[in-house]
Short mmCIF file of C-alpha atoms and ligand atoms in Angstrom, two decimals:
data_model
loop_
_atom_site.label_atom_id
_atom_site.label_comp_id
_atom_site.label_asym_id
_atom_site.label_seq_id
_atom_site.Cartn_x
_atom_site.Cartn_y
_atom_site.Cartn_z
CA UNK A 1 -35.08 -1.49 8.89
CA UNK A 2 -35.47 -4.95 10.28
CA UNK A 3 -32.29 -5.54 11.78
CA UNK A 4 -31.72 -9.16 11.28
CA UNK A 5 -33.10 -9.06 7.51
CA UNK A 6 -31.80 -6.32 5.59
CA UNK A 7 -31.37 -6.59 1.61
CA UNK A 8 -28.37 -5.86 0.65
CA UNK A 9 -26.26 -4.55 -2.64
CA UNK A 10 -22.60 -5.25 -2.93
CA UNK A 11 -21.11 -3.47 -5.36
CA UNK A 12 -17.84 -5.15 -6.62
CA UNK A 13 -17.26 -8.83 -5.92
CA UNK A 14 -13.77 -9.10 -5.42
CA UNK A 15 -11.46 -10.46 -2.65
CA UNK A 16 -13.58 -7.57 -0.43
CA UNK A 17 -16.93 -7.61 -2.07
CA UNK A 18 -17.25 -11.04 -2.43
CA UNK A 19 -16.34 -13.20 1.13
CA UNK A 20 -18.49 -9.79 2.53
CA UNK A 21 -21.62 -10.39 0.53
CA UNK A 22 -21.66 -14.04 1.30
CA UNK A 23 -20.58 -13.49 4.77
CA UNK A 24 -23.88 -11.06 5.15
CA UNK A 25 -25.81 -13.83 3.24
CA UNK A 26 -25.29 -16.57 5.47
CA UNK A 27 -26.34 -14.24 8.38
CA UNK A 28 -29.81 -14.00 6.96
CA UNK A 29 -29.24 -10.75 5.01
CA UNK A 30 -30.49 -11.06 0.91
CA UNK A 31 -27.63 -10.20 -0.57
CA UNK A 32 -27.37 -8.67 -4.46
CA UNK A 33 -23.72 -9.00 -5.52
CA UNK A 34 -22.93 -7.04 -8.64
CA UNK A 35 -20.10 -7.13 -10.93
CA UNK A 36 -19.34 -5.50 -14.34
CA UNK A 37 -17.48 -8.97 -15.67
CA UNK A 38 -20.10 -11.64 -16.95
CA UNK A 39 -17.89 -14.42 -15.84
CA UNK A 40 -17.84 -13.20 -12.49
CA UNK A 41 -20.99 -12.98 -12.13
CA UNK A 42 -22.25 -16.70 -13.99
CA UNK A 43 -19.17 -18.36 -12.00
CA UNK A 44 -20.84 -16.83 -8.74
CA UNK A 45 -24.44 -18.08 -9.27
CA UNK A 46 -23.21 -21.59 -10.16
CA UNK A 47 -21.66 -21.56 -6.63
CA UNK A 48 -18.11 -21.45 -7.40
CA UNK A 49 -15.53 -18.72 -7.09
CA UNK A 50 -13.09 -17.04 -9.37
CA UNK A 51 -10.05 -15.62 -7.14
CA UNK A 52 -8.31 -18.14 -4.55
CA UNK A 53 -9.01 -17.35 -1.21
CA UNK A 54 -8.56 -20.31 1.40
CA UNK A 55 -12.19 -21.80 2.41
CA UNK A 56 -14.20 -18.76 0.47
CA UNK A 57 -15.32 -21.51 -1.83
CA UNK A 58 -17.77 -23.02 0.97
CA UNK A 59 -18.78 -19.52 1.98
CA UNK A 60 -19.61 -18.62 -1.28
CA UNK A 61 -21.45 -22.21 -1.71
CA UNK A 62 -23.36 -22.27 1.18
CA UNK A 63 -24.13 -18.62 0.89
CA UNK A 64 -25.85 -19.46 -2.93
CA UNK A 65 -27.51 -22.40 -1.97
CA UNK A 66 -29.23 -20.68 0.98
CA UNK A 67 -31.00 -18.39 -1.17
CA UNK A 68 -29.79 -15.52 0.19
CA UNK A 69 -27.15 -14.72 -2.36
CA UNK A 70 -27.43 -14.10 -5.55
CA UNK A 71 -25.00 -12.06 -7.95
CA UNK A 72 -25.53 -10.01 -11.57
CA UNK A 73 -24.61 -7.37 -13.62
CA UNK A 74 -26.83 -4.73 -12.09
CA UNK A 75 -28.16 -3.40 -9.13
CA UNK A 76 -31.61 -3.30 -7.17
CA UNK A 77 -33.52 -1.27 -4.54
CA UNK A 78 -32.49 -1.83 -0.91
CA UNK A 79 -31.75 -0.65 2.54
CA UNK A 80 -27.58 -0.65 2.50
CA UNK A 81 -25.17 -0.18 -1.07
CA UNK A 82 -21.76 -1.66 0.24
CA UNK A 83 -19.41 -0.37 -2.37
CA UNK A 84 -16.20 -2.63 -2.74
CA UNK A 85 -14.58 -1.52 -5.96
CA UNK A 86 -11.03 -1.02 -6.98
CA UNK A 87 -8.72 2.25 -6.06
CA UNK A 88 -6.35 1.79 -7.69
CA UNK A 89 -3.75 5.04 -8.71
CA UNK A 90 -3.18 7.13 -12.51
CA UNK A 91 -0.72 9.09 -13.64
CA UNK A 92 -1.84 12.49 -13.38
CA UNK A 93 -0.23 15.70 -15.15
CA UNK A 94 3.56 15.19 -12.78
CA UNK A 95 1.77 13.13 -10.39
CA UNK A 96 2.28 9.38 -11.75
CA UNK A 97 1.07 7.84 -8.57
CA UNK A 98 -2.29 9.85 -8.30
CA UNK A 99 -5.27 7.94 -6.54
CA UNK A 100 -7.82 7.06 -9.16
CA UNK A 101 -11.26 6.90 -7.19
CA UNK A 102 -13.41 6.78 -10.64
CA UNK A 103 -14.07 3.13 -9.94
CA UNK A 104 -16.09 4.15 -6.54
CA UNK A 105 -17.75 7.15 -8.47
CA UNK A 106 -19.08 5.15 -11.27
CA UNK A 107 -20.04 2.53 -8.54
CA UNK A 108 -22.11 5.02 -6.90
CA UNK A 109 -23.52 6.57 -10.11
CA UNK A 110 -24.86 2.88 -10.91
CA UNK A 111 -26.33 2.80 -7.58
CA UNK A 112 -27.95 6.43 -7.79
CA UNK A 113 -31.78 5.66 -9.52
CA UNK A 114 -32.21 2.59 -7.11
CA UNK A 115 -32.08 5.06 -3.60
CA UNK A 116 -34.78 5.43 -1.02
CA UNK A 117 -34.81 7.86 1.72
CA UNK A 118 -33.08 6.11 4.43
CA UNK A 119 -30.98 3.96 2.35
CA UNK A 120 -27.27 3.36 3.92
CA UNK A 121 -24.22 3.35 1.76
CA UNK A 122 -21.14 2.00 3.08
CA UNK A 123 -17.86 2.41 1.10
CA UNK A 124 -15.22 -0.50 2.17
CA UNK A 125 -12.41 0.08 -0.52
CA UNK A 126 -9.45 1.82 0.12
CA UNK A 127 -10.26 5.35 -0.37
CA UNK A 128 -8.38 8.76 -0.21
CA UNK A 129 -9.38 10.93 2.11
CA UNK A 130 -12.88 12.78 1.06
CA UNK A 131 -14.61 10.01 -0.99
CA UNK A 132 -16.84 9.48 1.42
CA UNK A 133 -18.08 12.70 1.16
CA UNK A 134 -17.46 13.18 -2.70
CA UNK A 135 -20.17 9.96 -2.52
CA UNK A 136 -22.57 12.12 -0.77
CA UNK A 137 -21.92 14.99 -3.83
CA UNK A 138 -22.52 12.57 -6.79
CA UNK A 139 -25.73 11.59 -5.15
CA UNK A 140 -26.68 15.49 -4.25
CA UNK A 141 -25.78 16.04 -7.71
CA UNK A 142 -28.11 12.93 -9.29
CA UNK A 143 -30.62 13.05 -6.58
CA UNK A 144 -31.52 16.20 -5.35
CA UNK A 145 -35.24 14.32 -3.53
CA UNK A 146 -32.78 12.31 -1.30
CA UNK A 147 -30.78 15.58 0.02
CA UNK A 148 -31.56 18.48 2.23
CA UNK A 149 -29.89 21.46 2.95
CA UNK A 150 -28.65 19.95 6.43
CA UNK A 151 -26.93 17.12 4.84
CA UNK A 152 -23.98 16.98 7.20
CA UNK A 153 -25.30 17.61 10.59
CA UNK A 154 -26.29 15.09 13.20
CA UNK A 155 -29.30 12.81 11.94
CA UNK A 156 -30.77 15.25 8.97
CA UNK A 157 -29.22 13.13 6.39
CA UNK A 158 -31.85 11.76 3.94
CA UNK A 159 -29.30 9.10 3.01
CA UNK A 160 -26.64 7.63 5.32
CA UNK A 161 -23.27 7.22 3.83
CA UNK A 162 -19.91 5.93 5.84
CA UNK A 163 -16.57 4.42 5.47
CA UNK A 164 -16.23 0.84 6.88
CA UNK A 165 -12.26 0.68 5.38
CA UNK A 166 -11.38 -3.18 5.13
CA UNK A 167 -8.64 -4.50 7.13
CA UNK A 168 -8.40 -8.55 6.05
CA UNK A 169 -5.07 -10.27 4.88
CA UNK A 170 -5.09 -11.97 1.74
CA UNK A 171 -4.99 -15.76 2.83
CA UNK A 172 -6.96 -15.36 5.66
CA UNK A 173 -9.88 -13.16 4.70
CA UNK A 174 -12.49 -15.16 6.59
CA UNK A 175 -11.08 -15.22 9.76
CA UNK A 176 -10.25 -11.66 9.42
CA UNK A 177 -13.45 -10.52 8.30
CA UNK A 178 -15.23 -11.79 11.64
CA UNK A 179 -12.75 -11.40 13.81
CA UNK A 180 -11.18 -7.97 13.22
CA UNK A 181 -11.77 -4.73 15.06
CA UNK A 182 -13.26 -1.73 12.41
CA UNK A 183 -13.15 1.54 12.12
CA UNK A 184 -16.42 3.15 10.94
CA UNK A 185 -16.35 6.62 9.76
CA UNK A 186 -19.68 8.49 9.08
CA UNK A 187 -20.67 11.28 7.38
CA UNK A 188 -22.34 12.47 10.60
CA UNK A 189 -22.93 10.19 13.70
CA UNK A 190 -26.37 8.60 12.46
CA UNK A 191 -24.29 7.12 9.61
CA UNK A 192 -21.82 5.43 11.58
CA UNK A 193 -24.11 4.08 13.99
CA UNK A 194 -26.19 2.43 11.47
CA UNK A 195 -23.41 0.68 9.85
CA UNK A 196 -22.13 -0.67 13.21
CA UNK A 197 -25.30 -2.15 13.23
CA UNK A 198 -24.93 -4.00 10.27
CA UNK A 199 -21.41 -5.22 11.03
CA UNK A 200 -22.27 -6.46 14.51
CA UNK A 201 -23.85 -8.75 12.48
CA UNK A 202 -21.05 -10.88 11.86
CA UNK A 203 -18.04 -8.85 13.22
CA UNK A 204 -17.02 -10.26 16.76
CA UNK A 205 -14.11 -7.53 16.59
CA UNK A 206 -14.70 -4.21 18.67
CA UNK A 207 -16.53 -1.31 16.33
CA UNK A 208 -15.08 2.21 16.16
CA UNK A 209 -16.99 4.96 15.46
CA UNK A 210 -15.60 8.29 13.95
CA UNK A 211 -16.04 10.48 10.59
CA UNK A 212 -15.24 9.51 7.08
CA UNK A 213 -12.00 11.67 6.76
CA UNK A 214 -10.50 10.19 10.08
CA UNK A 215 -11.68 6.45 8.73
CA UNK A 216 -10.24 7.00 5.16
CA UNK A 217 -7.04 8.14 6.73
CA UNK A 218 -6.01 5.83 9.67
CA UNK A 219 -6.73 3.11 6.50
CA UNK A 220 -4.06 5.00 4.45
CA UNK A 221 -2.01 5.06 7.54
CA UNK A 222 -2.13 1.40 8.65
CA UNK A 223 -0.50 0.18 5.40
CA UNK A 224 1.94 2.85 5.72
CA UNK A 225 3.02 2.39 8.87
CA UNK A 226 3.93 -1.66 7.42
CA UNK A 227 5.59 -0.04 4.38
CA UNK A 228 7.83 2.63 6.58
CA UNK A 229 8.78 0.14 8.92
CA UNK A 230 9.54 -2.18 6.15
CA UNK A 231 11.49 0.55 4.04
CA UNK A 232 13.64 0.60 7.26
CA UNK A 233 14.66 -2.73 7.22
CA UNK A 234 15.25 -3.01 3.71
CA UNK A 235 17.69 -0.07 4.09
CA UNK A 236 19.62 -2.04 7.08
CA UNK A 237 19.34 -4.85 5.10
CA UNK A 238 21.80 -2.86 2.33
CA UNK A 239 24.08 -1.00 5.69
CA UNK A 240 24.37 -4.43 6.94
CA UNK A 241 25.59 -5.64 3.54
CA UNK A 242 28.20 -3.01 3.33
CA UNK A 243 29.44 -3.34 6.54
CA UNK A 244 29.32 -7.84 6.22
CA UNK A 245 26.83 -7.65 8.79
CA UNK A 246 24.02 -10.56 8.64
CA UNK A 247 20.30 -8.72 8.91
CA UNK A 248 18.73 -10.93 9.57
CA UNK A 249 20.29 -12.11 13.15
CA UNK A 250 20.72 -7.99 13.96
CA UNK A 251 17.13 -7.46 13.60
CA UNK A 252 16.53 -10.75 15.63
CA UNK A 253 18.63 -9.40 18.41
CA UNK A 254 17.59 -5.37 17.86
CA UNK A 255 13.61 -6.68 18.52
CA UNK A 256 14.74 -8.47 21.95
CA UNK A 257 14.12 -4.66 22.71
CA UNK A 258 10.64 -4.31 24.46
CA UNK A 259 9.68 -1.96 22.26
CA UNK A 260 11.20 -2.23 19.24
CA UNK A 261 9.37 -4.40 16.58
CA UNK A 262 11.59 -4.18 12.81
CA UNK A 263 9.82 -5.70 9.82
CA UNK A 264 11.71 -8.10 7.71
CA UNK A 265 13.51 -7.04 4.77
CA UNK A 266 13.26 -8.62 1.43
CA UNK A 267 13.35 -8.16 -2.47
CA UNK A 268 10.88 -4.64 -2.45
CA UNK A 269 7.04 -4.60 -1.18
CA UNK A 270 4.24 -5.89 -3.65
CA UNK A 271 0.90 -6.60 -3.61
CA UNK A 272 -2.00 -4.20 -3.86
CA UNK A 273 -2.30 -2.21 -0.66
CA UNK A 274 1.14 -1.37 0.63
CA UNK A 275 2.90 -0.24 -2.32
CA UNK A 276 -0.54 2.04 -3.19
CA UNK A 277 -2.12 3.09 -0.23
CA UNK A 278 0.74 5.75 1.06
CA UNK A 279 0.70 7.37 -2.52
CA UNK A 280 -2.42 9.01 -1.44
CA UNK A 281 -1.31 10.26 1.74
CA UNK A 282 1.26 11.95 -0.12
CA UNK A 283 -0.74 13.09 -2.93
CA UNK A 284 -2.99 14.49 -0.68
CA UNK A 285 -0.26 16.46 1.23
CA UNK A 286 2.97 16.35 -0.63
CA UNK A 287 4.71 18.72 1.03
CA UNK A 288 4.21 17.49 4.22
CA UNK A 289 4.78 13.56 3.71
CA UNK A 290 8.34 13.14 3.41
CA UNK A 291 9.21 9.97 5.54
CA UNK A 292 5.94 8.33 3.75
CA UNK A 293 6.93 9.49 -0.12
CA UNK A 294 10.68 8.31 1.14
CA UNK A 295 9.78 5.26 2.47
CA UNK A 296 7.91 4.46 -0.84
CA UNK A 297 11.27 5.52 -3.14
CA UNK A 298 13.19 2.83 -0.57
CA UNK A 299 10.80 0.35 -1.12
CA UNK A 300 10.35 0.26 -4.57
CA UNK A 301 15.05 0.97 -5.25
CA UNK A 302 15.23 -2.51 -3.27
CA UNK A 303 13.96 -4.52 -6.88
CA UNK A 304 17.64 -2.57 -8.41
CA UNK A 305 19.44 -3.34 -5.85
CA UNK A 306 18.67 -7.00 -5.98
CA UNK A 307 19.36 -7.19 -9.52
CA UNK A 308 22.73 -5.63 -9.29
CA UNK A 309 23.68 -8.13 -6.40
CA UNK A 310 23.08 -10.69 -8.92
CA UNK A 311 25.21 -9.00 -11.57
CA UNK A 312 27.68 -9.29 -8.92
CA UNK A 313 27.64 -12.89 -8.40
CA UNK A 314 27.66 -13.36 -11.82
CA UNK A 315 31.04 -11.78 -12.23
CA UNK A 316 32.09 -13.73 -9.07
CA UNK A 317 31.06 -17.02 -10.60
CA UNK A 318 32.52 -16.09 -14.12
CA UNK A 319 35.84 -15.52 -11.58
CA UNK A 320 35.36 -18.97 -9.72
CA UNK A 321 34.80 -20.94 -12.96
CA UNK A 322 37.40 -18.99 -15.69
CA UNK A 323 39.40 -21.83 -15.53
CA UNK A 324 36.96 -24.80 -16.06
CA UNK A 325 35.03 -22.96 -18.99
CA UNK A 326 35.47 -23.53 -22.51
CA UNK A 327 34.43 -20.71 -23.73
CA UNK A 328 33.97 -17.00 -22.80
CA UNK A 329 31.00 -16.40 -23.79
CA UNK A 330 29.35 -19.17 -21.08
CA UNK A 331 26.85 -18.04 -19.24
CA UNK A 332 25.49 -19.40 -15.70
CA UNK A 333 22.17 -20.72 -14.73
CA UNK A 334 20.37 -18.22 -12.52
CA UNK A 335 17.69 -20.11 -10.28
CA UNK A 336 15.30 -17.72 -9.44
CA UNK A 337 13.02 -19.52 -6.24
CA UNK A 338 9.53 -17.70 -6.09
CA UNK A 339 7.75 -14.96 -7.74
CA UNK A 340 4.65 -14.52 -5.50
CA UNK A 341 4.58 -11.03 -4.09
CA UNK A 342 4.73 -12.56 0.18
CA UNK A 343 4.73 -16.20 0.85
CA UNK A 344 2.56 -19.14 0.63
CA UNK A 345 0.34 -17.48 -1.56
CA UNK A 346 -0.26 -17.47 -5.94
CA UNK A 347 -1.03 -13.97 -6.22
CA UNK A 348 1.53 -11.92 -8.42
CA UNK A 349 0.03 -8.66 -8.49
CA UNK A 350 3.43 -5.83 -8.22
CA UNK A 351 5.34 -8.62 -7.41
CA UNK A 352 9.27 -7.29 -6.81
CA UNK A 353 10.46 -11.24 -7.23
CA UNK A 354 8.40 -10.95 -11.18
CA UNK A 355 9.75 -7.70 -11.70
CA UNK A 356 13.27 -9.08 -11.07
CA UNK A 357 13.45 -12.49 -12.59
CA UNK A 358 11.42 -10.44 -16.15
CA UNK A 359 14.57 -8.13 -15.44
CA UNK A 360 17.29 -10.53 -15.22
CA UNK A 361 15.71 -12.66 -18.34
CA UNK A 362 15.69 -9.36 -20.33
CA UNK A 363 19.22 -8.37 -19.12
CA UNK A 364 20.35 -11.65 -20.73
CA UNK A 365 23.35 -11.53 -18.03
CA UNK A 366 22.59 -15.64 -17.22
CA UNK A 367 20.17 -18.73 -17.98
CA UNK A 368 16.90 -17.82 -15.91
CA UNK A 369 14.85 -20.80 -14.65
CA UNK A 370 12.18 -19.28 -12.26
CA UNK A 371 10.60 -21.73 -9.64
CA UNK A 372 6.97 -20.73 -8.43
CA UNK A 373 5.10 -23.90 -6.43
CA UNK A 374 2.05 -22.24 -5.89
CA UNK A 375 1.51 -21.11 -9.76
CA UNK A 376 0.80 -24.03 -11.68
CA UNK A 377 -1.23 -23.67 -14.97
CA UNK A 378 -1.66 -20.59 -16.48
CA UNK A 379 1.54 -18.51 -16.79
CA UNK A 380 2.84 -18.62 -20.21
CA UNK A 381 5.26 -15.39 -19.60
CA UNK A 382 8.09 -17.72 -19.14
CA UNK A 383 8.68 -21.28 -18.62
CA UNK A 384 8.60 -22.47 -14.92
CA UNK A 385 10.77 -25.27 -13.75
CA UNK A 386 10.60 -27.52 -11.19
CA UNK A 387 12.30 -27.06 -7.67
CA UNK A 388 14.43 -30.13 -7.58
CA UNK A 389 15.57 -29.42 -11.50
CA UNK A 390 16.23 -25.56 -10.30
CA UNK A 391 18.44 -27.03 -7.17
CA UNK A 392 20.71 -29.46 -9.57
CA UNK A 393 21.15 -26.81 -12.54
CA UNK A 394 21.30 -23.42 -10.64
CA UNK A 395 25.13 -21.34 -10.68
CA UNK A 396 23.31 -18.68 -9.01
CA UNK A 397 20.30 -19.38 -6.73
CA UNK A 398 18.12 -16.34 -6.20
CA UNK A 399 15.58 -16.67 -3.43
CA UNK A 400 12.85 -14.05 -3.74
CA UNK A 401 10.15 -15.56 -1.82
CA UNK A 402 9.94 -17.46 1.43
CA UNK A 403 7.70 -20.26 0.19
CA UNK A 404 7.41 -23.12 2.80
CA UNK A 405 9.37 -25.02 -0.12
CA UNK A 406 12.21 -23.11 0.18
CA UNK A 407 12.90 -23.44 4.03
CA UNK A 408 13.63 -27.12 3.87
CA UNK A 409 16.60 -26.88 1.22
CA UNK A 410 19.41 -29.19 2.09
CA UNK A 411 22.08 -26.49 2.96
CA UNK A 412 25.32 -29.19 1.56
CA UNK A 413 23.68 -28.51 -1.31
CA UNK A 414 24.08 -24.40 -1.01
CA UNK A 415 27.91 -25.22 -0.36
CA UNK A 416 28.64 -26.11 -4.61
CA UNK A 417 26.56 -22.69 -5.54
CA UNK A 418 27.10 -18.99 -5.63
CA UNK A 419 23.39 -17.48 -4.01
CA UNK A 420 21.36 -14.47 -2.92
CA UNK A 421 18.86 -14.92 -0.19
CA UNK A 422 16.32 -11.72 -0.24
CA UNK A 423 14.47 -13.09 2.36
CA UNK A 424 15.99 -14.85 5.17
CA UNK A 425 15.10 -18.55 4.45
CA UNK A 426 18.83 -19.84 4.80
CA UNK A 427 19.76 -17.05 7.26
N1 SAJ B 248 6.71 -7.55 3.45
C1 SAJ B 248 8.07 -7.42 3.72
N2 SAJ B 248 8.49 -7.50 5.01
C2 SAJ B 248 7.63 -7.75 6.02
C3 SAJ B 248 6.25 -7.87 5.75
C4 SAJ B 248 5.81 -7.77 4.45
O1 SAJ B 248 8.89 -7.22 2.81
O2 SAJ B 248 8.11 -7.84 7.16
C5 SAJ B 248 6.23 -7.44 2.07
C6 SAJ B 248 5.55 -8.70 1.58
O3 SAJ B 248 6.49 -9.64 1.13
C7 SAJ B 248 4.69 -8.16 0.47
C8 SAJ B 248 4.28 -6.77 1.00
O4 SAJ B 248 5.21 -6.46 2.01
O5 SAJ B 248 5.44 -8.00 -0.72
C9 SAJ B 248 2.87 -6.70 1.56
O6 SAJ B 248 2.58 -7.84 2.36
P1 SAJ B 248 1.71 -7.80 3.70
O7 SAJ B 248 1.57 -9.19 4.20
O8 SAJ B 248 2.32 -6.85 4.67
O9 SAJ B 248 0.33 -7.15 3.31
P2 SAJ B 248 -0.83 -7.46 2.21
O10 SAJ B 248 -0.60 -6.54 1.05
O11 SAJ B 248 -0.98 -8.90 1.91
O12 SAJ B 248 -2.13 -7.00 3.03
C10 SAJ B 248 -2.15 -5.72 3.62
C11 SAJ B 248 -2.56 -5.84 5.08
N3 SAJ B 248 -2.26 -4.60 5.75
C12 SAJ B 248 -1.59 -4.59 6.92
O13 SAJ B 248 -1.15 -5.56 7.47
C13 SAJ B 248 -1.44 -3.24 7.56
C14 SAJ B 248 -4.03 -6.14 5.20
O14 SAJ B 248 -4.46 -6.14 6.56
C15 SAJ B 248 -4.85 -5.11 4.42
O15 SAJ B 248 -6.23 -5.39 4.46
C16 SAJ B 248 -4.41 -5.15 2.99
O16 SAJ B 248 -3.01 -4.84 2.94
C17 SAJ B 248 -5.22 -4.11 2.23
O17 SAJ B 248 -6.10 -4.51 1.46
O18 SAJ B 248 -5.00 -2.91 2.42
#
């Protein structure tokens, strides 16, 4: 394979698939990204983008207009099938959080007539552990010319097949995608080495070499080592509130330890990795990943607990205001700031701060006007409301996201209202 020229299929263009395929194009690589959705795929071509990722717009440009990249519905012969599909998780018989891998299977099936002996395929989703090698099955099983009887030891392989797990965070996916270190599991030790050779390509971060099972799991373990540590502080953040305690300035003062480094608390854990990713550690060994399955229940109570704080202050403002009200059955304006699942960001994929405000709307306990800056067109759930219109009608403010917006909130203003801060922003 000529190293600096390789063609390459990338299978899934998403917030993986895509910055990687045009990353790879504007290295010199021909890149074939392919998609199931039409849209995707036309939107692509034209040179635009359909997700918001900051500067992947001019990657994806300049990657088009090179001629290197080019994107469509199905796949082609080449040297290396980068698969970059969804994992997401199914209910299964009592499991409800079982990892759903049929994405990377029917990713792989669509891949199958298009292999050549010496073909690389390199899966970069999230993965429990043994895809990798349930890859190397579905093509045993489909193409029986490509496989020998000596499939898994050292250099027989007639295909090479490894796990390259991304690692990037949302918002800054470039950067992260050059400068990272990776982990690169292989099938056997030819595998890995040849897709370290691709990545040097445009990685600058140091290259790890081990097998697929080790990969897939320290993957499944780096997002739940965030979500432990992050179950911990939620649950100080509730001690702290039963003993009038403020969180935020103990976990301040507890991390002036050399080695102690606390997460922040806040209204649960969204997005797609964090809240997922330990589910399939502890599907994969239930009995044995208690602190992980644990960590997960914590996580995912902290959305409750919020809302009952705010049934709280509703009782304390119906207290505070019994005398000025007219009438019973009054209810107060609930200001509900952010519903982004982390700050500074649009996305609102297993958002907690959604979940909640949806909750307190449906609960009917108050007047809910939700404030999201970063979501502007588009969202016809509920009606969105300016900041400075949430700040004059709010009883109850709710923060729920730490938006830049936020921080700057006049705090003589916080004196005239009853409010909840999830996140630290007026700590
Ligand atoms: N969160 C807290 N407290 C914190 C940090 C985060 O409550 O101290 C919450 C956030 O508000 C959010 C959730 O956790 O709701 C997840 O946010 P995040 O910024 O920790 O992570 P993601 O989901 O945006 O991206 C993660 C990253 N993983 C790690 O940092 C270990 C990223 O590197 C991965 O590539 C990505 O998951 C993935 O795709 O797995």
């Amino acid at each position: 394979m000529n190293q600096l020229k390789q063609k390459i299929v990338v299978m899934g263009l998403g917030y993986i698939g895509l910055p990687t395929a045009s990353m790879l194009a504007t290295k010199g690589h021909q890149v074939l990204g392919v998609d199931i959705n039409e849209t995707t795929v036309a939107t692509i071509n034209s040179g635009n983008i359909h997700i918001v990722e900051p500067d992947l717009d001019i990657l994806v440009r300049s990657a088009v207009h090179s001629g290197n990249f080019r994107a469509s519905l199905v796949p082609a012969e080449a040297d290396v099938f980068i698969l970059a599909v969804p994992t997401p998780f199914k209910a299964v018989d009592d499991n409800p959080k079982a990892p759903d891998i049929s994405y990377v299977e029917a990713a792989t099936r669509a891949i199958a007539p298009y292999l050549e002996s010496g073909n690389l395929i390199i899966l970069e989703s999230t993965s429990p552990v043994g895809t990798t090698e349930r890859i190397n099955e579905i093509i045993a099983e489909l193409r029986p010319d490509l496989t020998n009887s000596k499939l898994n030891t050292q250099n027989s392989t007639l295909i090479y097949i490894a796990h390259c797990p991304e690692r990037v965070l949302p918002g800054h996916i470039i950067r992260e995608l050059v400068d990272n270190d990776r982990i690169i599991g292989g099938i056997n030790r030819a595998s890995a080495e040849k897709a370290r050779d691709l990545y040097k390509s445009f990685c600058n971060g140091n290259i790890f070499l081990t097998d697929s099972k080790t990969a897939e799991l320290a993957k499944l373990v780096e997002n739940s080592f965030r979500d432990v540590n992050i179950a911990f502080a939620n649950e100080l953040s509730m001690i702290c509130d039963k003993l009038d305690i403020n969180v935020w300035e103990l976990i301040e003062l507890a991390n002036k330890h050399p080695r102690v480094n606390i997460l922040q608390p806040g209204p649960g854990v969204g997005g797609h990795c964090i809240a997922v990713d330990p589910w399939f550690i502890v599907a994969a060994a239930p009995d044995q990943a208690h602190l992980i399955r644990t960590a997960r229940q914590v996580n995912d109570s902290k959305p409750h607990w919020v809302i009952d704080k705010v049934k709280q202050a509703v009782g304390v403002w119906r207290q505070q205001n019994s005398k000025l009200r007219t009438q019973d059955s009054e209810l107060p304006v609930i200001g509900c700031l952010g519903l982004a699942f982390k700050a500074n960001i649009d996305d609102l994929r297993e958002s907690p701060a959604l979940e909640i405000t949806r909750a307190l709307i449906a609960s009917g306990i108050g007047r809910v006007m939700a404030c999201e800056p970063n979501v502007n067109e588009g969202f016809g759930e509920f009606p969105l409301y300016d900041l400075n219109d949430v700040l004059k009608e709010a009883d109850i403010l709710l923060v729920l996201v730490d938006h830049a917006e936020f921080k700057g909130i006049n705090g003589d203003l916080l004196q005239e209202k009853v409010w909840i801060d999830t996140r630290g922003v007026w700590r």
